[in-house]
Coordinates of C-alpha atoms in Angstrom, one line a residue:
X226 CA 0.0 0.0 0.0
X227 CA 1.4 3.4 -1.1
X228 CA 1.0 6.3 1.3
X229 CA 0.8 9.8 -0.4
X230 CA 1.8 13.0 1.3
X231 CA 0.7 16.5 0.3
X232 CA 3.2 19.3 1.0
X233 CA 2.2 22.9 1.4
X234 CA 5.0 24.8 -0.4
X235 CA 3.4 28.2 0.0
X236 CA 1.8 28.9 -3.4
X237 CA -1.2 31.2 -3.2
X238 CA -3.9 32.2 -5.7
X239 CA -3.7 35.7 -7.1
X240 CA -6.2 37.8 -5.2
X241 CA -5.3 41.2 -6.5
X242 CA -7.2 43.4 -9.0
X243 CA -7.4 42.1 -12.5
X244 CA -6.6 45.0 -14.9
X245 CA -8.4 43.6 -17.8
X246 CA -8.4 44.1 -21.6
X247 CA -7.9 47.9 -21.5
X248 CA -4.7 47.6 -19.6
X249 CA -3.4 44.9 -22.0
X250 CA -4.2 47.1 -25.0
X251 CA -2.5 50.2 -23.5
X252 CA 0.6 48.2 -22.6
X253 CA 0.9 46.8 -26.1
X254 CA 0.3 50.2 -27.6
X255 CA 2.9 52.0 -25.5
X256 CA 5.4 49.2 -26.0
X257 CA 5.0 49.4 -29.8
X258 CA 5.0 53.2 -29.9
X259 CA 8.2 53.3 -28.0
X260 CA 9.7 50.7 -30.4
X261 CA 8.8 52.9 -33.4
X262 CA 11.1 55.6 -32.1
X263 CA 13.7 53.3 -30.6
X264 CA 12.9 54.2 -27.0
X265 CA 14.1 51.7 -24.6
X266 CA 16.5 50.2 -27.2
X267 CA 20.1 50.9 -28.0
X268 CA 21.2 54.3 -29.3
X269 CA 21.5 53.1 -32.9
X270 CA 17.8 52.3 -33.0
X271 CA 16.9 55.9 -32.2
X272 CA 19.1 57.4 -35.0
X273 CA 16.9 56.8 -38.0
X274 CA 13.5 57.8 -36.6
X275 CA 14.8 61.0 -34.9
X276 CA 16.9 61.9 -37.9
X277 CA 13.9 61.7 -40.2
X278 CA 11.8 63.7 -37.7
X279 CA 14.5 66.4 -37.8
X280 CA 14.4 66.4 -41.6
X281 CA 10.6 66.7 -41.5
X282 CA 10.9 69.8 -39.3
X283 CA 13.6 71.6 -41.4
X284 CA 11.3 72.9 -44.2
X285 CA 8.8 74.2 -41.7
X286 CA 11.5 76.0 -39.7
X287 CA 12.9 77.5 -43.0
X288 CA 9.4 78.5 -44.1
X289 CA 8.6 80.3 -40.8
X290 CA 12.0 82.0 -40.9
X291 CA 11.5 83.2 -44.5
X292 CA 8.1 84.7 -43.6
X293 CA 9.6 86.4 -40.5
X294 CA 12.3 88.0 -42.6
X295 CA 10.3 88.9 -45.7
X296 CA 7.0 89.7 -44.0
X297 CA 5.4 87.8 -46.9
X298 CA 2.7 85.4 -45.5
X299 CA 2.3 83.6 -48.8
X300 CA 5.8 82.1 -48.2
X301 CA 4.3 79.8 -45.6
X302 CA 4.1 76.2 -46.9
X303 CA 0.4 75.2 -47.2
X304 CA -0.5 73.0 -44.3
X305 CA -2.4 70.3 -46.2
X306 CA 0.4 70.1 -48.8
X307 CA 3.2 69.3 -46.4
X308 CA 2.8 65.5 -46.4
X309 CA 2.8 65.4 -50.2
X310 CA 5.9 67.7 -50.4
X311 CA 7.8 65.5 -48.0
X312 CA 6.3 62.1 -49.0
X313 CA 9.8 60.6 -49.7
X314 CA 10.9 61.2 -46.1
X315 CA 7.6 59.8 -44.8
X316 CA 7.9 56.7 -46.9
X317 CA 11.5 56.1 -45.6
X318 CA 10.2 56.5 -42.0
X319 CA 7.5 54.0 -42.7
X320 CA 9.9 51.6 -44.5
X321 CA 12.4 51.6 -41.6
X322 CA 10.0 51.5 -38.7
X323 CA 7.1 49.4 -39.8
X324 CA 9.3 46.2 -39.8
X325 CA 10.3 47.0 -36.2
X326 CA 6.7 46.6 -35.2
X327 CA 5.5 43.9 -37.6
X328 CA 8.4 41.5 -38.2
X329 CA 10.5 41.2 -35.1
X330 CA 8.2 38.9 -33.2
X331 CA 7.7 36.8 -36.4
X332 CA 11.4 36.6 -37.0
X333 CA 12.2 35.4 -33.4
X334 CA 9.0 33.2 -33.2
X335 CA 7.8 34.8 -30.0
X336 CA 4.2 35.5 -31.2
X337 CA 2.9 32.4 -29.4
X338 CA 4.2 33.7 -26.1
X339 CA 2.0 36.8 -26.4
X340 CA -1.1 34.6 -27.0
X341 CA -0.2 32.3 -24.1
X342 CA -1.5 35.2 -22.0
X343 CA -5.0 36.6 -22.2
X344 CA -4.2 38.7 -25.3
X345 CA -6.7 38.6 -28.1
X346 CA -5.4 38.3 -31.7
X347 CA -7.4 41.4 -32.7
X348 CA -6.1 43.3 -29.7
X349 CA -2.6 42.5 -30.7
X350 CA -3.1 43.8 -34.2
X351 CA -5.1 46.9 -33.2
X352 CA -2.3 47.9 -30.7
X353 CA 0.3 47.6 -33.4
X354 CA -1.8 49.5 -35.9
X355 CA -2.6 52.3 -33.4
X356 CA 1.1 52.6 -32.4
X357 CA 2.3 52.9 -36.0
X358 CA -0.4 55.4 -36.8
X359 CA 0.5 57.5 -33.7
X360 CA 4.2 57.4 -34.7
X361 CA 3.4 58.7 -38.2
X362 CA 0.9 61.2 -36.8
X363 CA 3.6 62.7 -34.6
X364 CA 6.0 62.8 -37.6
X365 CA 3.3 64.7 -39.7
X366 CA 1.6 67.0 -37.2
X367 CA 4.7 68.4 -35.4
X368 CA 6.0 70.3 -38.5
X369 CA 2.5 71.4 -39.5
X370 CA 1.9 72.7 -35.9
X371 CA 5.2 74.6 -36.1
X372 CA 4.0 76.2 -39.3
X373 CA 0.8 77.3 -37.7
X374 CA 2.5 78.6 -34.5
X375 CA 5.1 80.4 -36.6
X376 CA 2.4 81.9 -38.7
X377 CA 0.7 83.3 -35.6
X378 CA 4.0 84.6 -34.2
X379 CA 4.8 86.4 -37.5
X380 CA 1.3 87.8 -37.5
X381 CA -0.1 86.4 -40.7
X382 CA -3.4 88.1 -41.7
X383 CA -6.7 86.4 -41.1
X384 CA -5.7 84.1 -38.2
X385 CA -9.2 82.5 -38.3
X386 CA -8.8 81.2 -41.8
X387 CA -5.3 79.9 -40.9
X388 CA -6.9 78.0 -37.9
X389 CA -9.4 76.4 -40.2
X390 CA -6.7 75.3 -42.7
X391 CA -4.6 74.0 -39.8
X392 CA -7.4 71.9 -38.4
X393 CA -8.2 70.6 -41.9
X394 CA -4.5 69.6 -42.3
X395 CA -4.7 67.7 -39.0
X396 CA -7.6 65.7 -40.2
X397 CA -5.6 65.0 -43.4
X398 CA -2.5 64.0 -41.3
X399 CA -4.6 61.5 -39.3
X400 CA -5.9 60.0 -42.6
X401 CA -2.4 59.8 -44.0
X402 CA -1.1 58.2 -40.8
X403 CA -3.7 55.4 -40.6
X404 CA -3.6 54.5 -44.4
X405 CA 0.2 54.5 -44.5
X406 CA 0.5 52.5 -41.3
X407 CA -1.9 49.9 -42.6
X408 CA 0.0 49.4 -45.8
X409 CA 3.4 49.4 -44.1
X410 CA 2.5 46.9 -41.5
X411 CA 0.9 44.5 -43.9
X412 CA 3.9 44.5 -46.2
X413 CA 6.3 44.1 -43.3
X414 CA 4.4 41.3 -41.7
X415 CA 5.1 39.0 -44.7
X416 CA 8.9 39.7 -44.6
X417 CA 10.3 38.4 -41.2
X418 CA 13.7 39.9 -41.8
X419 CA 13.9 43.7 -41.3
X420 CA 16.1 44.4 -44.3
X421 CA 13.6 42.7 -46.6
X422 CA 10.8 44.6 -45.0
X423 CA 12.5 47.9 -45.6
X424 CA 13.1 47.0 -49.2
X425 CA 9.5 45.7 -49.7
X426 CA 7.9 48.9 -48.3
X427 CA 10.1 51.1 -50.4
X428 CA 9.3 49.0 -53.5
X429 CA 5.6 49.3 -53.0
X430 CA 5.9 53.0 -52.6
X431 CA 8.1 53.5 -55.7
X432 CA 6.3 51.1 -58.0
X433 CA 2.9 52.5 -57.2
X434 CA 4.1 56.1 -57.7
X435 CA 6.0 55.2 -60.9
X436 CA 2.9 53.4 -62.3
X437 CA 0.6 56.3 -61.5
X438 CA 3.0 58.8 -63.1
X439 CA 3.4 56.8 -66.3
X440 CA -0.4 56.2 -66.7
X441 CA -1.2 59.8 -65.9
X442 CA 1.4 61.0 -68.5
X443 CA 0.0 58.7 -71.2
X444 CA -3.6 59.7 -70.4
X445 CA -2.8 63.4 -70.5
X446 CA -1.0 62.9 -73.9
X447 CA -4.3 61.5 -75.2
X448 CA -6.2 64.3 -73.4
X449 CA -8.0 61.7 -71.2
X450 CA -7.9 63.9 -68.1
X451 CA -10.6 61.9 -66.4
X452 CA -8.5 58.7 -66.4
X453 CA -5.4 60.7 -65.3
X454 CA -7.4 62.0 -62.3
X455 CA -8.9 58.7 -61.2
X456 CA -5.7 56.7 -61.5
X457 CA -4.3 58.8 -58.6
X458 CA -6.4 56.5 -56.3
X459 CA -3.7 53.8 -56.8
X460 CA -1.0 55.6 -54.7
X461 CA -1.7 56.4 -51.0
X462 CA -0.4 60.0 -51.0
X463 CA -2.6 61.0 -54.0
X464 CA -5.5 59.0 -52.5
X465 CA -5.5 60.9 -49.3
X466 CA -4.9 64.2 -51.1
X467 CA -8.1 63.7 -53.1
X468 CA -10.0 63.3 -49.8
X469 CA -8.4 66.5 -48.4
X470 CA -9.2 68.6 -51.5
X471 CA -12.6 67.2 -52.5
X472 CA -14.1 66.7 -49.0
X473 CA -12.2 69.0 -46.7
X474 CA -11.7 71.9 -49.0
X475 CA -7.9 71.9 -48.8
X476 CA -5.9 73.7 -51.5
X477 CA -5.0 71.5 -54.5
X478 CA -1.5 70.2 -54.3
X479 CA -1.4 67.8 -57.3
X480 CA -2.2 68.5 -60.9
X481 CA -4.2 65.4 -62.0
X482 CA -7.2 64.8 -59.7
X483 CA -10.8 63.7 -60.4
X484 CA -13.4 66.4 -60.1
X485 CA -16.3 66.8 -57.7
X486 CA -17.4 65.6 -54.2
X487 CA -18.1 62.1 -55.5
X488 CA -14.3 61.7 -56.1
X489 CA -13.7 62.6 -52.5
X490 CA -16.3 60.0 -51.3
X491 CA -14.8 57.3 -53.5
X492 CA -11.3 58.1 -52.2
X493 CA -12.5 58.0 -48.6
X494 CA -14.2 54.7 -49.2
X495 CA -11.0 53.3 -50.7
X496 CA -9.1 54.5 -47.6
X497 CA -11.6 52.8 -45.3
X498 CA -11.4 49.6 -47.4
X499 CA -7.6 49.7 -47.2
X500 CA -7.6 50.0 -43.4
X501 CA -10.2 47.3 -42.9
X502 CA -8.6 44.9 -45.4
X503 CA -5.1 45.5 -43.8
X504 CA -6.5 44.8 -40.3
X505 CA -8.1 41.6 -41.5
X506 CA -4.8 40.5 -43.3
X507 CA -2.7 41.3 -40.2
X508 CA -5.2 39.4 -38.0
X509 CA -4.9 36.3 -40.1
X510 CA -1.1 36.6 -40.3
X511 CA -0.5 36.9 -36.6
X512 CA -3.2 34.4 -35.7
X513 CA -1.4 31.8 -37.9
X514 CA 2.0 32.8 -36.4
X515 CA 0.5 32.4 -32.9
X516 CA -0.4 28.8 -33.7
X517 CA 3.0 27.8 -34.9

């Protein structure tokens, strides 16, 4: 006959307050946002994001200085056009930082560790998307805000009109951020190595831009300006710019653009479809990775 003994080694059930889903989401969001700017990581991880942020700020500083010296308010860069003017810098930021958020866990096969805790697959994706969107939003809104403050300090006429244009530009910045973040994360999630992710995001940006420029040029040669305008929906910067101009009343910053409010509604619907589709693809990608 075997005699069993139970030993009390001091383990106790957790009796503290359970912080819940909101705390998990906030923690994931803050962790990913810090990673997007290299915070909490070695110094070399901070070089690229902060260098690109400085480059983004330079034109606004120069524009404000020019207005202050010349007293010519028309020298101020249009708020809504800022993202289009510096789209190459924004694309480089997206290409270098999106893989940090989307591919590191995949490369080191640690996604299942996240889902071994009470972390939902959708929560995981939404936290990453929100963090990348916020990182891009900071990159876009800081120079635009500097332009606005500089305009007020240099006493540009009709400050009320400038406030409206500034607020319109902020809405455009938010739309740019969420659309670009969605595209960048999806592309990066399918390239576990960061170098491949950088190259893939840049390739998507360059190929889409080149295709649109070529098609628009051919369409304008044949005086088919309607096609030249609508094909702009195929590149994210033109897509969001159409929404800004046709729905928000922002000044026109690109030559070829479809006319009317309908064009703005179509462009906004395409933006919504891009974000929703990207979220679904990321959900499926990380869910599959979490089962491996």
